[in-house]
Coordinates of N, CA and C in Angstrom, one line a residue:
M22 N 197.3 180.2 4.2 CA 196.7 180.7 5.4 C 195.8 181.9 5.1
V23 N 194.6 181.9 5.7 CA 193.6 182.9 5.5 C 193.9 184.0 6.5
N24 N 193.8 185.3 6.2 CA 194.1 186.4 7.1 C 192.9 186.8 8.0
A25 N 193.3 187.7 9.0 CA 192.2 188.3 9.8 C 191.2 188.9 8.9
G26 N 190.0 189.0 9.3 CA 189.0 189.5 8.5 C 188.2 188.4 7.7
D27 N 188.8 187.2 7.8 CA 188.2 186.1 7.1 C 188.0 185.0 8.2
P28 N 186.9 185.2 9.0 CA 186.7 184.2 10.1 C 186.4 182.8 9.5
V29 N 186.9 181.8 10.2 CA 186.7 180.4 9.8 C 186.6 179.6 11.1
I30 N 185.9 178.4 10.9 CA 185.9 177.4 11.9 C 186.2 176.1 11.1
V31 N 187.3 175.4 11.6 CA 187.8 174.2 10.9 C 187.6 173.0 11.9
L32 N 187.0 172.0 11.4 CA 187.0 170.7 12.1 C 187.7 169.7 11.3
S33 N 188.7 169.1 11.9 CA 189.5 168.0 11.3 C 189.5 166.8 12.1
E34 N 189.2 165.7 11.5 CA 189.2 164.4 12.3 C 190.2 163.4 11.6
G35 N 191.0 162.7 12.4 CA 192.0 161.9 11.8 C 191.8 160.4 12.1
E36 N 192.9 159.7 11.8 CA 192.9 158.2 11.9 C 192.5 157.7 13.3
C37 N 192.0 156.5 13.4 CA 191.7 155.8 14.6 C 192.0 154.4 14.4
Q38 N 191.7 153.5 15.4 CA 192.0 152.1 15.2 C 190.9 151.4 14.4
Q39 N 189.8 152.0 14.2 CA 188.7 151.4 13.4 C 188.6 152.2 12.1
Q40 N 187.4 152.3 11.5 CA 187.2 153.0 10.3 C 186.5 154.3 10.5
C41 N 187.3 155.2 11.1 CA 186.7 156.6 11.4 C 186.9 157.5 10.2
P42 N 185.9 158.4 10.0 CA 186.0 159.4 8.9 C 187.3 160.2 9.1
V43 N 188.0 160.4 8.0 CA 189.2 161.2 8.0 C 188.9 162.4 7.0
Y44 N 188.9 163.6 7.6 CA 188.5 164.7 6.7 C 188.9 166.0 7.4
D45 N 188.8 167.1 6.6 CA 189.0 168.5 7.1 C 187.8 169.3 6.5
M46 N 187.1 170.0 7.3 CA 186.1 170.9 6.8 C 186.3 172.3 7.3
T47 N 186.3 173.3 6.4 CA 186.5 174.7 6.8 C 185.1 175.4 6.5
L48 N 184.6 176.0 7.5 CA 183.3 176.7 7.4 C 183.6 178.2 7.4
H49 N 183.0 179.0 6.5 CA 183.1 180.4 6.5 C 181.8 181.0 7.1
E50 N 181.9 182.3 7.5 CA 180.8 183.0 8.1 C 179.5 183.0 7.3
D51 N 179.6 183.0 6.0 CA 178.4 183.0 5.1 C 177.8 181.6 4.9
G52 N 178.4 180.6 5.5 CA 177.9 179.2 5.4 C 178.6 178.4 4.3
S53 N 179.5 179.1 3.6 CA 180.2 178.3 2.5 C 181.2 177.5 3.2
Y54 N 181.5 176.3 2.6 CA 182.5 175.4 3.2 C 183.4 174.8 2.1
L55 N 184.5 174.3 2.6 CA 185.4 173.5 1.8 C 185.7 172.2 2.6
L56 N 185.4 171.1 1.9 CA 185.5 169.8 2.6 C 186.5 169.0 1.8
N57 N 187.5 168.5 2.6 CA 188.5 167.6 2.0 C 188.3 166.2 2.7
G58 N 187.7 165.3 2.0 CA 187.4 164.0 2.5 C 188.6 163.0 2.1
S59 N 189.2 162.4 3.1 CA 190.3 161.5 2.8 C 190.0 160.0 2.8
R60 N 189.4 159.5 3.9 CA 189.1 158.1 4.0 C 187.9 157.9 4.8
F61 N 187.2 156.8 4.5 CA 186.0 156.4 5.2 C 184.9 157.5 5.3
V62 N 184.8 158.2 4.2 CA 183.8 159.4 4.1 C 182.9 159.1 2.9
K63 N 181.8 159.9 2.8 CA 180.9 159.8 1.7 C 181.5 160.1 0.4
T64 N 182.3 161.1 0.3 CA 183.0 161.5 -0.9 C 184.4 161.9 -0.6
T65 N 185.4 161.2 -1.3 CA 186.8 161.5 -1.2 C 187.1 162.7 -2.1
G66 N 188.1 163.4 -1.7 CA 188.6 164.6 -2.5 C 188.0 165.9 -1.9
V67 N 188.2 166.9 -2.7 CA 187.8 168.3 -2.2 C 186.4 168.6 -2.9
T68 N 185.5 169.0 -2.0 CA 184.2 169.5 -2.4 C 183.9 170.8 -1.7
E69 N 183.0 171.6 -2.3 CA 182.6 172.8 -1.7 C 181.1 173.1 -1.9
G70 N 180.6 173.9 -1.1 CA 179.2 174.2 -1.1 C 178.8 175.3 -0.1
N71 N 177.5 175.4 0.2 CA 177.0 176.3 1.2 C 175.9 175.7 2.0
I72 N 176.1 175.7 3.3 CA 175.1 175.1 4.2 C 174.3 176.1 4.9
G73 N 174.5 177.4 4.6 CA 173.7 178.5 5.1 C 174.4 179.1 6.3
A74 N 174.1 180.4 6.5 CA 174.8 181.2 7.5 C 174.4 180.7 8.9
S75 N 173.2 180.0 9.0 CA 172.8 179.5 10.3 C 173.8 178.4 10.8
A76 N 174.5 177.8 9.9 CA 175.6 176.8 10.3 C 176.7 177.5 11.1
W77 N 177.0 178.7 10.7 CA 178.1 179.5 11.4 C 177.6 179.8 12.8
G78 N 176.3 180.2 12.9 CA 175.8 180.6 14.2 C 175.7 179.4 15.2
A79 N 175.4 178.2 14.6 CA 175.3 177.0 15.4 C 176.7 176.6 15.8
A80 N 177.7 176.7 15.0 CA 179.0 176.3 15.3 C 179.6 177.3 16.4
E81 N 179.4 178.6 16.2 CA 179.8 179.5 17.2 C 179.2 179.3 18.6
Q82 N 177.9 178.9 18.5 CA 177.2 178.6 19.8 C 177.8 177.4 20.5
A83 N 178.2 176.4 19.7 CA 178.8 175.2 20.3 C 180.1 175.5 20.9
L84 N 180.9 176.3 20.2 CA 182.2 176.7 20.7 C 182.1 177.6 22.0
A85 N 181.1 178.5 22.0 CA 180.9 179.3 23.2 C 180.4 178.4 24.3
A86 N 179.6 177.5 24.1 CA 179.1 176.6 25.2 C 180.2 175.8 25.8
A87 N 181.2 175.4 25.0 CA 182.3 174.7 25.4 C 183.4 175.6 26.1
N88 N 183.1 176.9 26.1 CA 184.1 177.8 26.7 C 185.5 177.7 26.0
F89 N 185.4 177.6 24.6 CA 186.5 177.3 23.8 C 187.8 178.1 24.1
W90 N 187.7 179.4 24.2 CA 188.9 180.2 24.4 C 189.6 179.9 25.7
H91 N 188.9 179.2 26.7 CA 189.6 178.9 27.9 C 190.0 177.5 28.1
L92 N 189.7 176.6 27.1 CA 190.1 175.2 27.1 C 191.6 175.1 26.9
P93 N 192.2 174.1 27.6 CA 193.6 173.9 27.3 C 193.7 173.4 25.8
P94 N 194.7 174.0 25.1 CA 194.8 173.7 23.6 C 195.2 172.3 23.3
E95 N 195.9 171.6 24.2 CA 196.4 170.2 24.0 C 195.7 169.3 24.9
Q96 N 194.8 168.5 24.4 CA 194.1 167.5 25.2 C 194.2 166.1 24.5
T97 N 195.4 165.7 24.3 CA 195.7 164.5 23.6 C 196.6 163.5 24.3
S98 N 197.1 163.8 25.4 CA 198.1 163.1 26.1 C 197.6 161.7 26.5
S99 N 198.2 160.7 26.0 CA 197.8 159.3 26.3 C 198.2 158.9 27.8
D100 N 199.0 159.8 28.5 CA 199.3 159.4 29.9 C 198.2 159.9 30.8
Q101 N 197.2 160.5 30.3 CA 196.0 160.8 31.2 C 195.2 159.6 31.3
P102 N 194.8 159.3 32.6 CA 194.1 158.0 32.8 C 192.7 157.9 32.1
S103 N 192.1 159.0 31.8 CA 190.8 158.9 31.2 C 190.8 158.9 29.7
C104 N 192.0 159.0 29.0 CA 192.1 158.9 27.6 C 191.6 157.6 27.1
Q105 N 190.9 157.6 26.0 CA 190.4 156.4 25.4 C 191.3 156.0 24.3
P106 N 191.9 154.8 24.3 CA 192.8 154.4 23.3 C 192.1 154.1 22.0
G107 N 192.8 154.4 20.9 CA 192.3 154.1 19.5 C 191.3 155.1 19.0
T108 N 191.1 156.2 19.7 CA 190.1 157.2 19.2 C 190.8 158.2 18.3
P109 N 190.0 158.8 17.4 CA 190.5 159.7 16.4 C 191.1 161.0 17.0
A110 N 192.1 161.5 16.4 CA 192.6 162.8 16.8 C 191.7 163.8 16.1
V111 N 191.3 164.9 16.9 CA 190.5 165.9 16.4 C 191.1 167.2 16.6
A112 N 191.1 168.1 15.6 CA 191.6 169.5 15.7 C 190.4 170.4 15.4
V113 N 190.2 171.4 16.2 CA 189.2 172.4 16.0 C 189.9 173.8 16.0
T114 N 189.8 174.5 14.9 CA 190.4 175.9 14.9 C 189.2 176.9 14.7
W115 N 189.3 178.0 15.4 CA 188.3 179.1 15.3 C 189.1 180.3 15.2
R116 N 188.9 181.0 14.1 CA 189.5 182.4 13.9 C 188.3 183.4 13.7
T117 N 188.4 184.4 14.5 CA 187.3 185.5 14.5 C 187.6 186.5 13.4
R118 N 186.7 187.3 13.1 CA 186.8 188.4 12.2 C 188.0 189.4 12.6
E119 N 188.2 189.5 13.9 CA 189.3 190.3 14.4 C 190.7 189.7 14.3
G120 N 190.7 188.4 13.9 CA 192.0 187.7 13.7 C 192.4 186.9 14.9
K121 N 191.6 186.9 16.0 CA 191.9 186.0 17.2 C 191.7 184.6 16.7
Q122 N 192.7 183.7 17.0 CA 192.7 182.4 16.5 C 193.2 181.4 17.6
K123 N 192.6 180.2 17.6 CA 193.1 179.2 18.5 C 192.8 177.8 17.9
T124 N 193.7 176.8 18.1 CA 193.4 175.5 17.7 C 193.4 174.6 18.9
L125 N 192.4 173.8 19.0 CA 192.3 172.8 20.1 C 192.6 171.4 19.5
N126 N 193.6 170.7 20.0 CA 193.9 169.4 19.6 C 193.3 168.4 20.7
Y127 N 192.5 167.5 20.3 CA 191.7 166.8 21.3 C 191.6 165.3 20.9
R128 N 191.6 164.5 21.9 CA 191.2 163.0 21.7 C 190.1 162.7 22.7
P129 N 189.1 162.0 22.4 CA 188.0 161.7 23.3 C 188.5 161.1 24.6
G130 N 188.1 161.6 25.7 CA 188.4 161.2 27.0 C 189.7 161.8 27.6
C131 N 190.4 162.6 26.8 CA 191.7 163.2 27.3 C 191.4 164.5 27.9
G132 N 190.3 165.1 27.7 CA 190.0 166.4 28.3 C 188.7 166.3 29.1
G133 N 188.1 167.4 29.4 CA 186.9 167.4 30.2 C 185.7 167.2 29.4
P134 N 184.5 167.3 30.0 CA 183.3 167.1 29.3 C 183.0 168.1 28.1
E135 N 183.7 169.2 28.2 CA 183.4 170.2 27.1 C 183.8 169.7 25.7
G136 N 184.9 169.0 25.6 CA 185.2 168.4 24.3 C 184.3 167.3 23.9
R137 N 183.8 166.5 24.8 CA 182.9 165.4 24.5 C 181.6 166.0 24.0
Q138 N 181.2 167.2 24.4 CA 180.0 167.9 23.9 C 180.3 168.7 22.7
L139 N 181.5 169.3 22.6 CA 181.8 170.1 21.5 C 181.8 169.4 20.1
I140 N 182.5 168.3 20.1 CA 182.7 167.6 18.8 C 181.3 167.2 18.2
P141 N 180.4 166.6 18.9 CA 179.1 166.3 18.3 C 178.3 167.5 17.9
A142 N 178.4 168.6 18.7 CA 177.7 169.8 18.4 C 178.3 170.4 17.1
L143 N 179.6 170.4 16.9 CA 180.2 171.0 15.7 C 179.8 170.1 14.5
R144 N 179.8 168.8 14.7 CA 179.4 167.9 13.6 C 178.0 168.2 13.2
A145 N 177.1 168.4 14.1 CA 175.7 168.8 13.8 C 175.7 170.1 13.0
A146 N 176.4 171.1 13.5 CA 176.4 172.4 12.8 C 176.9 172.3 11.4
L147 N 177.9 171.5 11.2 CA 178.5 171.4 9.9 C 177.9 170.3 9.0
N148 N 176.7 169.8 9.3 CA 176.0 168.8 8.5 C 176.8 167.6 8.3
F149 N 177.5 167.1 9.3 CA 178.4 165.9 9.2 C 177.6 164.7 8.6
D150 N 176.4 164.5 9.1 CA 175.6 163.3 8.7 C 175.3 163.3 7.2
E151 N 175.1 164.5 6.6 CA 174.8 164.6 5.2 C 176.0 164.7 4.3
L152 N 177.1 165.3 4.8 CA 178.2 165.6 4.0 C 179.4 164.6 4.2
V153 N 179.6 164.1 5.3 CA 180.7 163.3 5.6 C 180.4 161.8 5.9
W154 N 179.5 161.5 6.8 CA 179.2 160.2 7.2 C 178.6 159.4 6.1
T155 N 178.9 158.1 6.1 CA 178.3 157.1 5.2 C 178.2 155.8 5.9
E156 N 177.2 155.0 5.5 CA 177.0 153.7 6.0 C 177.8 152.7 5.1
D157 N 178.4 153.2 4.0 CA 179.1 152.3 3.1 C 180.2 151.5 3.9
R158 N 180.4 150.3 3.3 CA 181.5 149.4 3.9 C 182.8 149.7 3.1
F159 N 183.9 149.7 3.8 CA 185.2 150.0 3.2 C 186.1 148.8 3.4
A160 N 187.1 148.7 2.6 CA 188.3 147.9 2.8 C 189.1 148.5 4.0
P161 N 189.9 147.8 4.6 CA 190.7 148.4 5.7 C 191.6 149.6 5.3
D162 N 191.9 149.7 4.1 CA 192.8 150.8 3.6 C 191.9 152.0 3.3
G163 N 190.6 152.0 3.4 CA 189.7 153.1 3.1 C 189.1 153.0 1.8
S164 N 189.6 152.1 0.9 CA 189.0 152.0 -0.4 C 187.6 151.3 -0.3
R165 N 186.8 151.4 -1.3 CA 185.5 150.7 -1.2 C 185.6 149.3 -1.6

């Protein structure tokens, strides 16, 4: 676990009924990242790099626009009538320099419109299309 004074934004996406990317990406304030690609991703395993400090600003802006600190932390309940079955579980963690931290557990359709807007905005800020997404075809188990 990283301590206060080391702000991070973490986006984790998990299994779904189809071939959804399964990965965890941790972004630091300076734009450095650690990406652990598990299945249905461009590169499996752990990679690191730097996408620039502007990525941090864009991610913070997306979190602020979603009113992240005020969102209910659990938005995964399948008993909610608007929940979409078979969608990936998503976790978003934001820790500030002061050590304030929250994790949002989300499934598309289980929460309000903020989550539906937040996830694509975070993906854009974290260069999802270049670092995670691939058009490659996979076997059902995630192998190529």
